[in-house]
Amino acid sequence: MNPGFWRLRIYPSLDSTSDLCAKLAAAGEPEGLAVMALRQTAGRGSRGRNWQSPVGNLYLSALLRPPGMLAEGGRWALLVAVAVADALAALLPDPGLLALKWPNDVLLDGRKVAGILLDATAKPSGAIDWLVIGCGVNLARAPDMPDRRTACIAEFAPPPAPKAMADLLLDRLAHWRAVRALDGFGPVRAAWLARAQPVGTGVQLAYSGRLIGGTFAGLADDGSLLLATGGRVEAFATGEILLQTDRAAGG
């Protein structure tokens, strides 16, 4: 872990680690704060979903104040996904079971093991004022979800304590933050693509209330999804990829 940067606060229970972190960010808290809860009573997932939060899993949010424009926020979701995958790979006998799904899911054996939520505000110029990265990782238990197949680390290896997982994840997050600051988004993009479904994989994209079929064509330089559909390649900054396993589960 990078003790010179992160200030980790641990709570027995919170409504939401991201809600507290965002409240402190809005009050002027410097970057480097990390908030962990042993349980959440009102955890939030992406696209308005609830995040089930049984004891034994990781619920962590971290505050950054990075340079750059708010429009580039999607790049940070991809960076965090790479950091999560790095941290989990160190725990698993077969790291090849891990995969990344655009824009913010980490999969284990084809099932969701972690999710990422971003909250951010902008300065009048459009530059990022603060960015709160929320991350939930299924360590000991895989919650039942009506529209997702889920997995947990305990199915494949002894699960770490949430605090140990937080330390490991914050270390990898600090690493990739430094890489991005030094070399830009390119190395992050390459690391994400190395764990994603192969280019050419058939997917559906849930976008603006409709499903768009096509094949995965990679990531644009800004982190947008590239989808080959209708004889051309289009870039999408928002939406959600649905793989065959998602569709089978009703997602």
Short mmCIF file of C-alpha atoms in Angstrom, two decimals:
data_model
loop_
_atom_site.label_atom_id
_atom_site.label_comp_id
_atom_site.label_asym_id
_atom_site.label_seq_id
_atom_site.Cartn_x
_atom_site.Cartn_y
_atom_site.Cartn_z
CA MET A 1 0.00 0.00 0.00
CA ASN A 2 1.04 3.63 -0.50
CA PRO A 3 0.75 5.00 3.07
CA GLY A 4 1.94 8.41 1.99
CA PHE A 5 -1.12 9.01 -0.18
CA TRP A 6 -4.15 7.11 1.14
CA ARG A 7 -5.93 7.89 4.41
CA LEU A 8 -8.16 4.89 5.06
CA ARG A 9 -11.13 5.27 7.40
CA ILE A 10 -13.05 2.12 8.37
CA TYR A 11 -16.63 2.14 9.65
CA PRO A 12 -18.69 -0.78 11.05
CA SER A 13 -21.69 0.32 9.00
CA LEU A 14 -22.61 3.11 6.57
CA ASP A 15 -25.53 3.84 4.31
CA SER A 16 -23.05 4.13 1.44
CA THR A 17 -19.29 4.61 1.39
CA SER A 18 -19.60 6.71 -1.78
CA ASP A 19 -22.25 8.97 -0.26
CA LEU A 20 -20.01 9.75 2.72
CA CYS A 21 -16.94 10.20 0.54
CA ALA A 22 -18.83 12.56 -1.79
CA LYS A 23 -20.15 14.58 1.15
CA LEU A 24 -16.61 15.02 2.48
CA ALA A 25 -15.31 15.85 -1.01
CA ALA A 26 -17.93 18.59 -1.40
CA ALA A 27 -16.82 20.00 1.97
CA GLY A 28 -13.24 20.32 0.71
CA GLU A 29 -11.58 17.06 1.84
CA PRO A 30 -8.18 16.67 0.12
CA GLU A 31 -7.68 13.78 -2.29
CA GLY A 32 -6.36 10.50 -0.93
CA LEU A 33 -9.26 9.78 1.43
CA ALA A 34 -10.52 6.20 1.31
CA VAL A 35 -13.69 5.11 3.11
CA MET A 36 -14.44 1.46 3.87
CA ALA A 37 -17.49 -0.03 5.58
CA LEU A 38 -17.91 -3.58 6.87
CA ARG A 39 -21.52 -3.36 5.73
CA GLN A 40 -23.72 -0.92 3.83
CA THR A 41 -27.43 -0.39 4.35
CA ALA A 42 -28.05 1.58 1.14
CA GLY A 43 -25.22 0.68 -1.22
CA ARG A 44 -25.49 1.97 -4.77
CA GLY A 45 -24.61 0.24 -8.01
CA SER A 46 -24.43 1.72 -11.48
CA ARG A 47 -27.51 2.80 -13.46
CA GLY A 48 -29.57 3.24 -10.31
CA ARG A 49 -29.28 -0.34 -9.09
CA ASN A 50 -29.01 -1.29 -5.44
CA TRP A 51 -25.77 -2.93 -4.32
CA GLN A 52 -26.34 -5.77 -1.89
CA SER A 53 -23.78 -5.56 0.90
CA PRO A 54 -23.44 -8.68 3.06
CA VAL A 55 -20.71 -8.71 5.71
CA GLY A 56 -17.45 -10.20 4.46
CA ASN A 57 -17.27 -8.40 1.11
CA LEU A 58 -15.41 -5.19 0.28
CA TYR A 59 -17.17 -1.82 0.16
CA LEU A 60 -14.64 0.92 -0.55
CA SER A 61 -14.73 4.44 -1.95
CA ALA A 62 -11.76 6.67 -2.70
CA LEU A 63 -11.48 10.41 -3.36
CA LEU A 64 -9.30 11.83 -6.11
CA ARG A 65 -8.91 15.33 -7.51
CA PRO A 66 -7.15 14.53 -10.77
CA PRO A 67 -6.34 16.96 -13.57
CA GLY A 68 -8.44 16.70 -16.69
CA MET A 69 -11.99 17.35 -17.81
CA LEU A 70 -15.13 15.78 -16.39
CA ALA A 71 -15.89 14.43 -19.86
CA GLU A 72 -12.89 12.11 -19.40
CA GLY A 73 -14.41 10.51 -16.28
CA GLY A 74 -15.12 7.24 -18.07
CA ARG A 75 -11.40 6.62 -18.36
CA TRP A 76 -11.22 6.42 -14.58
CA ALA A 77 -13.80 3.62 -14.43
CA LEU A 78 -11.58 1.61 -16.77
CA LEU A 79 -8.47 2.40 -14.71
CA VAL A 80 -10.18 1.23 -11.52
CA ALA A 81 -11.32 -1.97 -13.23
CA VAL A 82 -7.70 -2.71 -14.18
CA ALA A 83 -6.61 -2.07 -10.57
CA VAL A 84 -9.32 -4.38 -9.23
CA ALA A 85 -8.35 -7.12 -11.66
CA ASP A 86 -4.69 -6.77 -10.67
CA ALA A 87 -5.58 -7.06 -6.98
CA LEU A 88 -7.80 -10.10 -7.51
CA ALA A 89 -5.29 -11.82 -9.77
CA ALA A 90 -2.88 -11.95 -6.84
CA LEU A 91 -5.43 -14.02 -4.88
CA LEU A 92 -6.52 -16.56 -7.46
CA PRO A 93 -4.87 -19.83 -8.51
CA ASP A 94 -6.02 -19.11 -12.08
CA PRO A 95 -5.97 -15.36 -12.83
CA GLY A 96 -7.14 -16.21 -16.34
CA LEU A 97 -10.66 -16.57 -14.94
CA LEU A 98 -10.81 -12.78 -14.59
CA ALA A 99 -12.23 -10.60 -17.34
CA LEU A 100 -13.32 -6.99 -17.75
CA LYS A 101 -16.61 -5.88 -19.25
CA TRP A 102 -17.26 -2.34 -20.43
CA PRO A 103 -17.85 0.03 -18.83
CA ASN A 104 -17.38 -0.95 -15.17
CA ASP A 105 -17.68 -4.68 -14.40
CA VAL A 106 -15.09 -7.23 -13.33
CA LEU A 107 -16.01 -10.84 -14.08
CA LEU A 108 -14.79 -14.07 -12.51
CA ASP A 109 -15.54 -17.26 -14.44
CA GLY A 110 -17.94 -15.21 -16.56
CA ARG A 111 -19.88 -13.91 -13.57
CA LYS A 112 -19.83 -10.51 -11.88
CA VAL A 113 -17.41 -10.34 -8.96
CA ALA A 114 -16.95 -6.57 -8.70
CA GLY A 115 -18.54 -3.34 -9.82
CA ILE A 116 -17.41 0.27 -9.99
CA LEU A 117 -19.38 3.46 -9.44
CA LEU A 118 -18.14 6.97 -10.22
CA ASP A 119 -19.47 10.19 -8.69
CA ALA A 120 -17.90 13.47 -9.79
CA THR A 121 -18.41 17.20 -10.02
CA ALA A 122 -16.86 19.78 -12.32
CA LYS A 123 -15.47 23.25 -11.91
CA PRO A 124 -17.03 26.03 -14.04
CA SER A 125 -14.32 25.36 -16.64
CA GLY A 126 -15.48 21.73 -17.02
CA ALA A 127 -12.37 20.41 -15.27
CA ILE A 128 -12.82 17.77 -12.58
CA ASP A 129 -13.32 19.21 -9.11
CA TRP A 130 -13.51 15.86 -7.33
CA LEU A 131 -13.96 12.24 -8.30
CA VAL A 132 -15.22 9.54 -5.94
CA ILE A 133 -14.53 5.96 -7.01
CA GLY A 134 -16.82 3.41 -5.38
CA CYS A 135 -15.91 -0.26 -5.59
CA GLY A 136 -17.71 -3.35 -4.36
CA VAL A 137 -15.96 -6.73 -4.49
CA ASN A 138 -17.57 -10.07 -3.64
CA LEU A 139 -15.03 -11.74 -1.40
CA ALA A 140 -16.89 -14.13 0.92
CA ARG A 141 -20.37 -14.12 -0.62
CA ALA A 142 -21.97 -13.76 -4.04
CA PRO A 143 -25.29 -11.95 -3.57
CA ASP A 144 -28.27 -13.19 -5.56
CA MET A 145 -29.17 -10.75 -8.31
CA PRO A 146 -32.20 -11.13 -10.58
CA ASP A 147 -30.41 -9.83 -13.68
CA ARG A 148 -26.82 -10.98 -13.10
CA ARG A 149 -24.89 -14.16 -12.48
CA THR A 150 -22.52 -13.44 -9.62
CA ALA A 151 -19.34 -14.97 -8.23
CA CYS A 152 -17.15 -14.51 -5.17
CA ILE A 153 -13.49 -15.15 -4.40
CA ALA A 154 -14.41 -17.79 -1.80
CA GLU A 155 -15.49 -20.13 -4.61
CA PHE A 156 -11.92 -20.29 -5.90
CA ALA A 157 -9.55 -19.33 -3.07
CA PRO A 158 -9.55 -18.37 0.61
CA PRO A 159 -11.12 -14.90 0.68
CA PRO A 160 -9.05 -12.11 2.23
CA ALA A 161 -10.41 -9.96 5.02
CA PRO A 162 -11.98 -6.77 3.64
CA LYS A 163 -9.22 -4.60 5.15
CA ALA A 164 -6.52 -6.71 3.49
CA MET A 165 -8.36 -6.44 0.18
CA ALA A 166 -8.70 -2.68 0.62
CA ASP A 167 -4.95 -2.34 1.15
CA LEU A 168 -4.22 -4.44 -1.92
CA LEU A 169 -6.67 -2.55 -4.11
CA LEU A 170 -5.51 0.88 -2.96
CA ASP A 171 -1.93 -0.11 -3.74
CA ARG A 172 -2.86 -1.08 -7.31
CA LEU A 173 -5.02 2.01 -7.69
CA ALA A 174 -2.08 4.20 -6.65
CA HIS A 175 0.10 2.35 -9.17
CA TRP A 176 -2.25 2.90 -12.11
CA ARG A 177 -2.89 6.50 -11.07
CA ALA A 178 0.87 7.08 -11.29
CA VAL A 179 1.10 5.29 -14.65
CA ARG A 180 -1.66 7.49 -16.07
CA ALA A 181 -0.03 10.65 -14.73
CA LEU A 182 3.31 9.71 -16.30
CA ASP A 183 2.32 8.04 -19.57
CA GLY A 184 -1.29 9.02 -20.21
CA PHE A 185 -4.28 6.78 -20.80
CA GLY A 186 -2.61 4.52 -23.38
CA PRO A 187 -1.13 1.95 -20.96
CA VAL A 188 -4.41 1.79 -19.03
CA ARG A 189 -6.33 1.21 -22.25
CA ALA A 190 -3.93 -1.57 -23.26
CA ALA A 191 -4.15 -3.26 -19.85
CA TRP A 192 -7.96 -3.11 -19.95
CA LEU A 193 -8.13 -4.58 -23.46
CA ALA A 194 -5.81 -7.41 -22.40
CA ARG A 195 -8.51 -8.64 -19.99
CA ALA A 196 -11.57 -7.86 -22.13
CA GLN A 197 -13.47 -10.09 -24.53
CA PRO A 198 -11.55 -10.46 -27.81
CA VAL A 199 -12.13 -7.94 -30.56
CA GLY A 200 -14.74 -9.42 -32.88
CA THR A 201 -16.84 -10.94 -30.09
CA GLY A 202 -20.56 -10.58 -30.72
CA VAL A 203 -22.26 -8.36 -28.12
CA GLN A 204 -25.37 -6.35 -27.55
CA LEU A 205 -25.24 -2.81 -26.20
CA ALA A 206 -28.04 -1.51 -23.98
CA TYR A 207 -28.16 2.17 -25.00
CA SER A 208 -30.89 4.78 -24.54
CA GLY A 209 -33.59 2.19 -23.93
CA ARG A 210 -32.74 -0.02 -26.90
CA LEU A 211 -30.46 -2.90 -27.74
CA ILE A 212 -27.87 -2.49 -30.47
CA GLY A 213 -26.28 -5.66 -31.83
CA GLY A 214 -22.78 -5.78 -33.22
CA THR A 215 -19.24 -6.93 -32.56
CA PHE A 216 -16.76 -5.55 -30.05
CA ALA A 217 -14.19 -3.40 -31.85
CA GLY A 218 -12.11 -2.18 -28.90
CA LEU A 219 -11.87 1.13 -27.07
CA ALA A 220 -11.48 4.64 -28.41
CA ASP A 221 -8.70 6.83 -27.03
CA ASP A 222 -11.18 8.46 -24.64
CA GLY A 223 -12.37 5.11 -23.28
CA SER A 224 -15.58 4.98 -25.30
CA LEU A 225 -16.78 1.60 -26.56
CA LEU A 226 -16.16 0.87 -30.23
CA LEU A 227 -18.96 -1.24 -31.71
CA ALA A 228 -19.01 -2.54 -35.26
CA THR A 229 -22.66 -2.38 -36.29
CA GLY A 230 -24.55 -1.70 -39.49
CA GLY A 231 -21.42 -1.81 -41.61
CA ARG A 232 -19.53 0.84 -39.65
CA VAL A 233 -17.74 1.31 -36.32
CA GLU A 234 -19.46 3.62 -33.86
CA ALA A 235 -18.21 5.01 -30.55
CA PHE A 236 -20.44 5.00 -27.47
CA ALA A 237 -19.55 6.94 -24.32
CA THR A 238 -22.45 5.47 -22.32
CA GLY A 239 -24.41 2.23 -22.24
CA GLU A 240 -23.81 -1.30 -21.03
CA ILE A 241 -22.46 -4.32 -22.87
CA LEU A 242 -24.57 -7.44 -22.57
CA LEU A 243 -22.75 -10.71 -23.08
CA GLN A 244 -24.45 -14.03 -23.68
CA THR A 245 -24.29 -14.87 -19.95
CA ASP A 246 -26.07 -11.61 -19.08
CA ARG A 247 -28.84 -12.27 -21.56
CA ALA A 248 -29.28 -15.80 -20.20
CA ALA A 249 -29.75 -14.33 -16.72
CA GLY A 250 -32.26 -11.77 -17.93
CA GLY A 251 -29.85 -8.81 -17.92
#
